[in-house]
Coordinates of C-alpha atoms in Angstrom, one line a residue:
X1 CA -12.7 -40.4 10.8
X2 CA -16.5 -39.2 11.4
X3 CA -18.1 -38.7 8.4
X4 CA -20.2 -35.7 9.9
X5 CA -18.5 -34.3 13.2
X6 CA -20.9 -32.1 15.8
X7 CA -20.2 -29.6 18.3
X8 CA -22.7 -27.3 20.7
X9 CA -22.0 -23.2 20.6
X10 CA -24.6 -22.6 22.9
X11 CA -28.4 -23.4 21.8
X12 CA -26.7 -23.6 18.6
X13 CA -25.7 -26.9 17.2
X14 CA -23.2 -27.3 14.3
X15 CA -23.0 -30.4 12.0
X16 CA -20.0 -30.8 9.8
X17 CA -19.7 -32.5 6.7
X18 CA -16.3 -34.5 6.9
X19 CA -15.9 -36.8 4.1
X20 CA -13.2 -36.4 1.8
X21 CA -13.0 -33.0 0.4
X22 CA -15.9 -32.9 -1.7
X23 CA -18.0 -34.3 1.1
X24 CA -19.9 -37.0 -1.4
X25 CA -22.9 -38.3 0.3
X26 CA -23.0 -42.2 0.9
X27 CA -25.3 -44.5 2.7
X28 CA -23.0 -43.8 6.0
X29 CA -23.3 -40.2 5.5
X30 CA -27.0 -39.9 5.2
X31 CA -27.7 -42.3 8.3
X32 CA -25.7 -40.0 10.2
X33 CA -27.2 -36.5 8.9
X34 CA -30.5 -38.0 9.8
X35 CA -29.7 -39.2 13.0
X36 CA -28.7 -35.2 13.8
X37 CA -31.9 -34.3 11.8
X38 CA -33.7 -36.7 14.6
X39 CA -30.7 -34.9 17.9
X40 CA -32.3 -31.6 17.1
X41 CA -36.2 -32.1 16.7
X42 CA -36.3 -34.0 20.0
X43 CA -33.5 -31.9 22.0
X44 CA -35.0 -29.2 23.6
X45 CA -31.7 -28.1 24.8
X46 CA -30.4 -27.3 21.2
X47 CA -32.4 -24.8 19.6
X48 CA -30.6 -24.0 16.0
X49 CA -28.9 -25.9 13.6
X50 CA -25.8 -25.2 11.5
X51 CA -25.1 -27.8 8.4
X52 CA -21.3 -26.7 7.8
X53 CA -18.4 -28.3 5.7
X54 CA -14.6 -29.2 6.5
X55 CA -13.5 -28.6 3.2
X56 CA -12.6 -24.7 2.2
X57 CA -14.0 -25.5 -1.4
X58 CA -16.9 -27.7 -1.2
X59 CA -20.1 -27.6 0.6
X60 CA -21.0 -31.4 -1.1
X61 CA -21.2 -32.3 -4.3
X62 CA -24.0 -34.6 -4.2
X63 CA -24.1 -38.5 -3.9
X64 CA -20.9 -40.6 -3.5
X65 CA -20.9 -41.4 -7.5
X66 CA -18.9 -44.3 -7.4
X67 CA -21.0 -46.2 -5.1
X68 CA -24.7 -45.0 -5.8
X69 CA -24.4 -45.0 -9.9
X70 CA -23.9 -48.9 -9.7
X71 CA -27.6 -49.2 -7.2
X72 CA -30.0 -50.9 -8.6
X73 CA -33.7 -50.3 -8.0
X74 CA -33.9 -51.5 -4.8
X75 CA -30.9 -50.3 -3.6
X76 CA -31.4 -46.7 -4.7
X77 CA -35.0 -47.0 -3.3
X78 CA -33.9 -47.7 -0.3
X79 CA -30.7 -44.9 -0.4
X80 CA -32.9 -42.4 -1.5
X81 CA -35.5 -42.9 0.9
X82 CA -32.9 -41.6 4.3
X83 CA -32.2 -38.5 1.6
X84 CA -35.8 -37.7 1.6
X85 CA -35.8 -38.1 5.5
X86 CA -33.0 -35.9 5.7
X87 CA -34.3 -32.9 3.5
X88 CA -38.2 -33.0 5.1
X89 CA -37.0 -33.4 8.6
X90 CA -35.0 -30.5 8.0
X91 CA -37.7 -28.5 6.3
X92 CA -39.9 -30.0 9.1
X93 CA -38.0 -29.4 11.9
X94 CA -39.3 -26.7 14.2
X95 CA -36.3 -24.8 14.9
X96 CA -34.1 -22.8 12.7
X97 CA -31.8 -24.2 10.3
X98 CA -28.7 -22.6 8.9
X99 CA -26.2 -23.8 5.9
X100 CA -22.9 -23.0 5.9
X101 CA -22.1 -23.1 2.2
X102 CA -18.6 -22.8 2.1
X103 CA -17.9 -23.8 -1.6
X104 CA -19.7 -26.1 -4.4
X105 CA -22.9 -27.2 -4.2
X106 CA -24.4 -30.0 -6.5
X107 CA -27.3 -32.2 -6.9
X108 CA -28.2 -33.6 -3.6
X109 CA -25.5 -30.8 -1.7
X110 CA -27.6 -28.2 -3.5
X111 CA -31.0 -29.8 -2.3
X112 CA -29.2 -30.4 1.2
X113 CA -28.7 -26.3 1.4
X114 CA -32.0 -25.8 0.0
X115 CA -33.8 -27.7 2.6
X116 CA -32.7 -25.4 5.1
X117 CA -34.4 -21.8 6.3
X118 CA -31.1 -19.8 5.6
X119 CA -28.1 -20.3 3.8
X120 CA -25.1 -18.6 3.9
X121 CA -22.9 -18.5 0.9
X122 CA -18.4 -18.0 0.2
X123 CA -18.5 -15.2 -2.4
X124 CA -14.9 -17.2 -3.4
X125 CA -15.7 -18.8 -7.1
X126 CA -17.7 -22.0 -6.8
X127 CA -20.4 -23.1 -8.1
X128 CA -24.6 -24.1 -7.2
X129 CA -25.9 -26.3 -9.6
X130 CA -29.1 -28.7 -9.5
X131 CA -27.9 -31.0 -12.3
X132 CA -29.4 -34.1 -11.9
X133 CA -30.6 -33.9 -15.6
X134 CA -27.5 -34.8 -16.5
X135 CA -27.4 -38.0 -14.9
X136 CA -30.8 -38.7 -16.4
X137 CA -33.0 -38.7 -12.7
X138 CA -36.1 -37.2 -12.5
X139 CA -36.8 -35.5 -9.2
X140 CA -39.3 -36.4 -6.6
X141 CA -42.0 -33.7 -6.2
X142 CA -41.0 -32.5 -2.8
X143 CA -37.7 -31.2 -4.3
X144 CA -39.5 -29.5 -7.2
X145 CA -41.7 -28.0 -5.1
X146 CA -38.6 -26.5 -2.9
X147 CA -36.7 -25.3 -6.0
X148 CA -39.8 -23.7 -7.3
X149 CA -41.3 -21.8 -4.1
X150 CA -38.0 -20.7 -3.7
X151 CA -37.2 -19.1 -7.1
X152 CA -40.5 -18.8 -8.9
X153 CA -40.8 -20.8 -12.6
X154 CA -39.0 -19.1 -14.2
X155 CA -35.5 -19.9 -12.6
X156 CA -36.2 -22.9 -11.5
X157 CA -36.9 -23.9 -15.0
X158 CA -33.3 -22.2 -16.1
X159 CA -31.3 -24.2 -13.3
X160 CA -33.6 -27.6 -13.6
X161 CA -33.4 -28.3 -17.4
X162 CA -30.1 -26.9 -18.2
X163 CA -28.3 -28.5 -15.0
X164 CA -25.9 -25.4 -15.4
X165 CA -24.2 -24.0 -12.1
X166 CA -25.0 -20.4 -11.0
X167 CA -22.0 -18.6 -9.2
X168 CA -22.6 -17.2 -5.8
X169 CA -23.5 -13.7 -6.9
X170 CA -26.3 -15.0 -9.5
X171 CA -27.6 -17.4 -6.6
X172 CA -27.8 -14.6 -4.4
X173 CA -29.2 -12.4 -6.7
X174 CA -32.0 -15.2 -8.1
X175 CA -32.8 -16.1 -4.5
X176 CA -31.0 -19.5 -3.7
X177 CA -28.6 -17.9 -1.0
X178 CA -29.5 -15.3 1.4
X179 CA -26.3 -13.7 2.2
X180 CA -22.7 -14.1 0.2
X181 CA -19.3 -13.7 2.6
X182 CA -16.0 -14.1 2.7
X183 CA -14.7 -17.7 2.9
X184 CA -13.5 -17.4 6.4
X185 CA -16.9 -15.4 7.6
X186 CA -19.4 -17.9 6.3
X187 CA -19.2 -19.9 8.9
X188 CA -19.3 -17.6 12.1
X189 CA -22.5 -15.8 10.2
X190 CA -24.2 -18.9 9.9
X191 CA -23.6 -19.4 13.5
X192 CA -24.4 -15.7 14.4
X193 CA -27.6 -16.4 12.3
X194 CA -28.5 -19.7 14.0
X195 CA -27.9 -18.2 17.3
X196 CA -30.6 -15.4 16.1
X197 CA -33.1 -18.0 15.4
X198 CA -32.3 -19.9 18.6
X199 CA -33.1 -16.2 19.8
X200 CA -36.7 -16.4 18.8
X201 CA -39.9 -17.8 21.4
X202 CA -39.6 -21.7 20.6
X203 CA -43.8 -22.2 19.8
X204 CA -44.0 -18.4 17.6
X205 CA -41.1 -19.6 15.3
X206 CA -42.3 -23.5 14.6
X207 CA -45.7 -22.3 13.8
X208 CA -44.3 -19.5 11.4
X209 CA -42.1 -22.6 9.4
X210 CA -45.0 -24.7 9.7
X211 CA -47.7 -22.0 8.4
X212 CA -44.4 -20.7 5.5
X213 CA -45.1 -24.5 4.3
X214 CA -48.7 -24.6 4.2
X215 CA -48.5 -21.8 2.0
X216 CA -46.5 -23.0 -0.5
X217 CA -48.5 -26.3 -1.3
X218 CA -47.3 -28.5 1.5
X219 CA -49.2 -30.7 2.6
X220 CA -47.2 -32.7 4.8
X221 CA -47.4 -35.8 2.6
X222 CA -44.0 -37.5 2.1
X223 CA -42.0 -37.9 -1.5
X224 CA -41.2 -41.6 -0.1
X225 CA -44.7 -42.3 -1.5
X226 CA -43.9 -40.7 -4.9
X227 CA -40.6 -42.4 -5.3
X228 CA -41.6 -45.0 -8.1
X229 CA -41.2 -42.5 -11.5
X230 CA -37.8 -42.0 -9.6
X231 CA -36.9 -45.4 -9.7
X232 CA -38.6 -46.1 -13.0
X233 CA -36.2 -43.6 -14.4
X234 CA -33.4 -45.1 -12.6
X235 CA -33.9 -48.4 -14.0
X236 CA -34.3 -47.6 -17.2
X237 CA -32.1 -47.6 -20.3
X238 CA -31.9 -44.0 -20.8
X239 CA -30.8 -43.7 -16.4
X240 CA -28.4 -46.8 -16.8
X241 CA -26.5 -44.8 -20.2
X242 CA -26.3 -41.9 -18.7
X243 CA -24.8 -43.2 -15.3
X244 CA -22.3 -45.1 -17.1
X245 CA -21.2 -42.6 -19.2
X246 CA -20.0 -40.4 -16.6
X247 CA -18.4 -43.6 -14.3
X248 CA -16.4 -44.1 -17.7
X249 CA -15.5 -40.4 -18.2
X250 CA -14.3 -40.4 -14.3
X251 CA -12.1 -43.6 -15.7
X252 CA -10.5 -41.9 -18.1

């Protein structure tokens, strides 16, 4: 089975995540989000872009832990790097982009929403969390940057160094969601929203998301040349603890 599964409504195209039901990103995964990343920049045909889920209770929950906590350096380097391709070409792309969050969203499923212009959130309990504290990784600059031009200091320093997952109505009421629904209407008004975008004359809208980063400190430089503190803290004694620790607790 696909591990991402696409379909056209229209101008409108929607990705699904398909893998398992928490939708864990792996190597596989990634290639293929960034392969639709690369579909939608260069089809003029599809104007809007829906990142949905198949699973009722998860959006993702980040990277595949069973596979990436046993990378090494080089390995995560090179893992990480297709992530960052994924999140700035969708911050980059010049059409709209609309996430269909249909249940939890951690780590890198949380940055995944966060990369796009809209997202849509199930008011069903779940949870949003940015936790890679926990698993002792430092984030690249890029995603900083995101978290905190999206929510100010303030709460971006509350979900960053506690780790601790916000429920839907905080997230929409701190600004990480911009709508809450019911779990059977968040995908149809992410599509309905997409479809607005789609709406929108093609050169006005790219130049509004490319002026919208400018503004907030952009500067079109890419976090694959600031990955090495990532990795540093990856390989090092404090990363390697923490990583194990949770593979055993998963063992138990």
């Amino acid at each position: 089975m696909a591990c991402i599964t696409t379909e056209r409504d229209g101008g409108v195209l929607i990705a699904t995540l398909s893998r398992g039901k928490a939708n864990a990103l792996d190597a596989e995964t990634l290639e293929a989000l960034h392969a639709v990343v690369q579909r939608v920049t260069e089809d003029d045909e599809i104007r809007a872009l829906v990142v949905a889920s198949g699973s009722p209770r998860f959006f993702s929950t980040g990277f595949d832990v069973g596979e990436v906590f046993r990378y090494d350096g080089n390995q995560m380097r090179s893992f990480f790097s297709t992530f960052i391709d994924v999140y700035e070409g969708l911050q980059a792309m010049p059409k709209g982009v609309v996430a269909a969050v249909s249940g939890h969203a951690y780590a890198g499923g949380a940055v995944l929403a966060l990369a796009c212009d809209w997202q849509i959130m199930t008011d069903a309990p779940c949870g949003f969390a940015l936790n890679e504290v926990d698993v002792g990784v430092i984030l690249p600059p890029g995603i900083t940057r995101l978290v905190v031009n999206r929510l100010g200091t303030g709460y971006a320093r509350q979900l960053l160094l506690s780790g601790e997952p916000v429920s839907p109505t905080d997230a929409l009421r701190i600004g990480l969601v911009n709508e809450l629904a019911a779990p059977d209407e968040v995908l149809p008004r992410a599509v309905s929203r997409a479809q607005c975008f789609a709406s929108k004359p093609p050169a006005a809208f790219a130049a509004i998301k490319t002026k919208l980063r400018n503004l907030t400190g952009d500067d079109g430089s890419s976090d694959r040349d600031r990955l090495d503190p990532f990795i540093a803290q990856w390989e090092s004694a404090e990363g390697r603890a923490a990583r194990q620790a949770i593979l055993e607790a998963m063992q138990r």
